[in-house]
Structures are given as structure tokens and as C-alpha cells.
mmCIF file of C-alpha atoms in Angstrom:
data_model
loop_
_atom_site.group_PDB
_atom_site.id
_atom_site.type_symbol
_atom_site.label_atom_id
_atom_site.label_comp_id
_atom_site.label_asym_id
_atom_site.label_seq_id
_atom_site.Cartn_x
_atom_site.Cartn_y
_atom_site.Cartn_z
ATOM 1 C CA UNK A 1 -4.858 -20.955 22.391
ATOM 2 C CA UNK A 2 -7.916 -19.840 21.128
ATOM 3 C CA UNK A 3 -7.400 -17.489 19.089
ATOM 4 C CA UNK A 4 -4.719 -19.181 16.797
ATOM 5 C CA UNK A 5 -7.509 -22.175 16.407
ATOM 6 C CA UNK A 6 -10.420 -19.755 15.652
ATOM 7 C CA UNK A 7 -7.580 -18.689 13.124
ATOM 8 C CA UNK A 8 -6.041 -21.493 11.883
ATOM 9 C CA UNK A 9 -8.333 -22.317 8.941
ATOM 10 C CA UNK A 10 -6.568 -19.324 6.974
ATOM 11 C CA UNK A 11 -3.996 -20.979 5.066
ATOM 12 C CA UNK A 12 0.064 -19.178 5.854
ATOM 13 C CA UNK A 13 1.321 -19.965 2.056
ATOM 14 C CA UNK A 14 -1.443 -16.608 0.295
ATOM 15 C CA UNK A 15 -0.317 -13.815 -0.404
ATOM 16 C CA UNK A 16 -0.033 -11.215 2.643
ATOM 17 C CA UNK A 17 -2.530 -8.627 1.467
ATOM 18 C CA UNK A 18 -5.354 -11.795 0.896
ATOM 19 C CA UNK A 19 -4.525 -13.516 3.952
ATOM 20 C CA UNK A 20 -4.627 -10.278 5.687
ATOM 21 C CA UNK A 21 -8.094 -9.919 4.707
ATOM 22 C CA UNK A 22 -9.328 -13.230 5.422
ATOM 23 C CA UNK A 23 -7.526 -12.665 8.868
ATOM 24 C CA UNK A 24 -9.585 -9.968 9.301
ATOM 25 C CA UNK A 25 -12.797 -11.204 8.187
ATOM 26 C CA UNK A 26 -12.757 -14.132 9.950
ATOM 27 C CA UNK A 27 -12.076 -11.527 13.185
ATOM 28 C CA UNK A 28 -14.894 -9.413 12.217
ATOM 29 C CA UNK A 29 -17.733 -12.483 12.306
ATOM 30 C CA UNK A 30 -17.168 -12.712 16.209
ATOM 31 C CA UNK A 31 -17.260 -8.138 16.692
ATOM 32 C CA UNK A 32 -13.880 -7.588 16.669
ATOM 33 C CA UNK A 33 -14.162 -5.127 13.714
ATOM 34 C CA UNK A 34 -14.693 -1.474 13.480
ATOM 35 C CA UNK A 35 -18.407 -0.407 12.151
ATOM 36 C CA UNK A 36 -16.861 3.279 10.068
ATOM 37 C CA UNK A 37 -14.438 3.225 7.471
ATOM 38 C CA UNK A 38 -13.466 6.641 9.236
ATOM 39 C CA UNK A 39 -12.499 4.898 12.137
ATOM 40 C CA UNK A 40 -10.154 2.659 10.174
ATOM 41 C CA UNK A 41 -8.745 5.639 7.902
ATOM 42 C CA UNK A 42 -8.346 7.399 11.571
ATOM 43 C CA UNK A 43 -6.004 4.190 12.738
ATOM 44 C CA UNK A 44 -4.272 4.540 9.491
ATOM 45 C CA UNK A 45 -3.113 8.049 10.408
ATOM 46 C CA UNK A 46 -2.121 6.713 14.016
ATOM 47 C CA UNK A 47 -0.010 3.883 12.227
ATOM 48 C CA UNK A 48 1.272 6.444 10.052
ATOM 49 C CA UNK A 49 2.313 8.617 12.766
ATOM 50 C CA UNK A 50 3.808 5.062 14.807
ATOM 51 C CA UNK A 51 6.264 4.863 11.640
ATOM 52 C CA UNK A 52 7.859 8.198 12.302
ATOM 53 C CA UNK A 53 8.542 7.303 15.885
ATOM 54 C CA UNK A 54 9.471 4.531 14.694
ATOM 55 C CA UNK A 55 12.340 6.164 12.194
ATOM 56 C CA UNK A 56 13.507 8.808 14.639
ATOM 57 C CA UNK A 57 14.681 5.769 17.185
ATOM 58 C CA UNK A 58 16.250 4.120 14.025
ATOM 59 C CA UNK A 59 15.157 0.659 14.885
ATOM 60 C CA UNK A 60 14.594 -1.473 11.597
ATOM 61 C CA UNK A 61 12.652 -4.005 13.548
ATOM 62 C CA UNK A 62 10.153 -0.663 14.977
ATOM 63 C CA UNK A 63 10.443 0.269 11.628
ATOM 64 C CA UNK A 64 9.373 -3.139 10.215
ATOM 65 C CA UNK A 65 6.604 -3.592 12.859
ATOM 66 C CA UNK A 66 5.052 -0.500 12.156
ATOM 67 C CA UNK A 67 5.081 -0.604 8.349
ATOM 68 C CA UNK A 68 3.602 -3.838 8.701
ATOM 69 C CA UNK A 69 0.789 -2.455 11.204
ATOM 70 C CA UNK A 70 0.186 0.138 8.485
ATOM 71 C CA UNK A 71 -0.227 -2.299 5.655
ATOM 72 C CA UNK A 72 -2.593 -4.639 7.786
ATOM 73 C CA UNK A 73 -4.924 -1.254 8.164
ATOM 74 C CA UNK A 74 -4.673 -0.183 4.608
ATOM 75 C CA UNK A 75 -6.105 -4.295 3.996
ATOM 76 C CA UNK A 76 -8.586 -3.080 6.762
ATOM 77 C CA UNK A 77 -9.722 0.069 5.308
ATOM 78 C CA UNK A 78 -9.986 -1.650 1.499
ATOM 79 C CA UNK A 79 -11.994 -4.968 3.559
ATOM 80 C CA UNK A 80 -14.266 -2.272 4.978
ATOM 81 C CA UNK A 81 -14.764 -0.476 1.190
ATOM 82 C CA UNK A 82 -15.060 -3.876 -0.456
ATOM 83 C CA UNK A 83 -12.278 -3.168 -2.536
ATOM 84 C CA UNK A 84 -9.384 -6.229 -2.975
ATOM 85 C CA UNK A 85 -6.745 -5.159 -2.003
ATOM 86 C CA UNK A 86 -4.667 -7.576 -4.255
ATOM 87 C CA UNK A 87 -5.980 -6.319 -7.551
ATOM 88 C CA UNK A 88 -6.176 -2.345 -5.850
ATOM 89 C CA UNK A 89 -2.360 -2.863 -5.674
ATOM 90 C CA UNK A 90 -2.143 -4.994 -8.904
ATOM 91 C CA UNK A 91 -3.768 -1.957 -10.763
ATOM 92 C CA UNK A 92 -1.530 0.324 -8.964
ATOM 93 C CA UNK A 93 1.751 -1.398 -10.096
ATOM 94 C CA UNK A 94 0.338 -1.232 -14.038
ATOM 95 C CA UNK A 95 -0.375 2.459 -13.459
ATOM 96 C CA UNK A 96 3.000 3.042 -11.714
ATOM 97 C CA UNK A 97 4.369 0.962 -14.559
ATOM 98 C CA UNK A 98 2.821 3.114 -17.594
ATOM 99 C CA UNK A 99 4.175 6.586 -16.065
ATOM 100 C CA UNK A 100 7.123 5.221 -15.043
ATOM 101 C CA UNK A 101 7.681 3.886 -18.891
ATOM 102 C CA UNK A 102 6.253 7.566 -20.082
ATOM 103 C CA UNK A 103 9.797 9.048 -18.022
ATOM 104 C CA UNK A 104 11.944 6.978 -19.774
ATOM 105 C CA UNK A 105 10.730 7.482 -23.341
ATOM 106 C CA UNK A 106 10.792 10.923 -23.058
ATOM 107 C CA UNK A 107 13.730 11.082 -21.881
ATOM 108 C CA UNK A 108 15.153 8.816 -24.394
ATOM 109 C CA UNK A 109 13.663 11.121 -27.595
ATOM 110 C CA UNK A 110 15.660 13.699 -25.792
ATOM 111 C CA UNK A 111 18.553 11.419 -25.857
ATOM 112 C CA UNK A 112 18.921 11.831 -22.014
ATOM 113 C CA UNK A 113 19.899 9.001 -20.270
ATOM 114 C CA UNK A 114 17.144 8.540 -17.029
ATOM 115 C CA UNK A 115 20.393 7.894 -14.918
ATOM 116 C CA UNK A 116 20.970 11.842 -15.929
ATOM 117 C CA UNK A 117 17.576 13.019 -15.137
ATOM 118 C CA UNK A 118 17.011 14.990 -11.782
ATOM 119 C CA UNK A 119 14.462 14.453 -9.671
ATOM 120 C CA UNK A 120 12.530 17.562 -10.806
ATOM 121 C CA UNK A 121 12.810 16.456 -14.492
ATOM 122 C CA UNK A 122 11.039 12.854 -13.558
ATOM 123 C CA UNK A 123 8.555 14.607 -11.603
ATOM 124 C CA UNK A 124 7.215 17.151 -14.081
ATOM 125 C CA UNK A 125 7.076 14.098 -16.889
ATOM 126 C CA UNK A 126 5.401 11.981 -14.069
ATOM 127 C CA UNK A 127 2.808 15.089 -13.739
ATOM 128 C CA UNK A 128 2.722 14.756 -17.797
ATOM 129 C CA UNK A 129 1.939 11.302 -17.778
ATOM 130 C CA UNK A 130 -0.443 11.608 -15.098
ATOM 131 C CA UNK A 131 -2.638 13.172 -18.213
ATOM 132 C CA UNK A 132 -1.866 10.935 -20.106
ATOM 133 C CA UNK A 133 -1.360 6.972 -19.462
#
């Protein structure tokens, strides 16, 4: 049909987030965009929302749909802000990365293993490290 053609140009094997985008973009040259990055922030909520109606009828395939929907917005809102949303989540990983290292030293000086550590113990040396790495 002819939307797959108009489509078709975007190679399957990138990565999700990129081909997302270029999906997108490639939409947005013919007016099938959104003009406010409120309106896409305001779909995120609704896909948001889709993913707990989702959960309460327990189906992993609603479930999967709907995360997926979500991710394809967050691409959209990032597309709109001209941020890339490869390297947004690339820097997010290093940052989760550093505070996530931050628990587990401390709790290793305190010769705790993480296994040990409750939730409330990672979270206040997450809020530490939040200051700090």
C-alpha cells in the first residue's frame, strides 16, 4: 500500500529509538505531525494512562502494545525538542550507571552486601549520589 512504500526507504535493521524517528520524520514532511510539543507530552500522558488499562486486564501483549506506543511518543516528543533520543538514553544509562555504582561502594565500605540492602537504604544513597556523580 501506500503507506509502507512512502515508508520503505527507512531501513528495519537501526536501532528502534532511530528508526522511530526517521519513521516519524519522514511522516511529518507530508502533515501528519503535531505542531506543540505540549500536544505530544499530552499523548504521552494518554499512553501512559493506556498502560494501566493495559496492566489491570493482565494482557502481556496490551501490555507490550502500549509500552511500545509510549516509547514511539517519548521518540516523538525528543523529534519535536531536537533532542536524539539514542544518545538522551545513552546518557541516561551512564548516569543510571554512576549512581547505581555509588550504591554498591557504599555499601561495600560498610561491608554490606547490596543483596542485604533494603529498598530504603538504596534509595537514600541513590538521593546521595544524585549530589554527587
Amino acid at each position: 500500500d501506500a503507506a509502507a512504500s512512502f515508508l520503505s526507504g527507512i531501513p528495519e535493521a537501526l536501532p528502534a529509538l532511530t528508526r522511530a524517528e526517521k519513521i516519524q520524520s519522514k511522516a511529518s514532511k507530508v502533515g501528519f505531525d503535531w505542531n506543540d510539543p505540549l500536544v505530544v507530552l499530552d499523548k504521552i500522558e494518554e499512553e501512559t494512562a493506556e498502560i494501566k488499562d493495559a496492566m489491570a486486564s493482565g494482557s502481556k501483549a496490551e501490555i507490550t502494545e502500549e509500552i511500545g506506543d509510549l516509547l514511539f511518543a517519548v521518540v516523538n516528543l525528543a523529534r519535536h525538542l531536537k533532542v536524539d533520543p539514542e544518545q538522551a538514553l545513552r546518557s541516561a544509562n551512564i548516569k543510571f550507571s554512576k549512581r547505581f555504582n555509588y550504591i554498591e561502594r557504599s555499601l561495600e565500605a560498610e561491608n554490606k552486601p547490596i543483596k542485604d540492602a533494603t529498598l530504603d537504604e538504596m534509595e537514600a544513597l541513590w538521593q546521595e549520589a544524585k549530589g554527587k556523580v
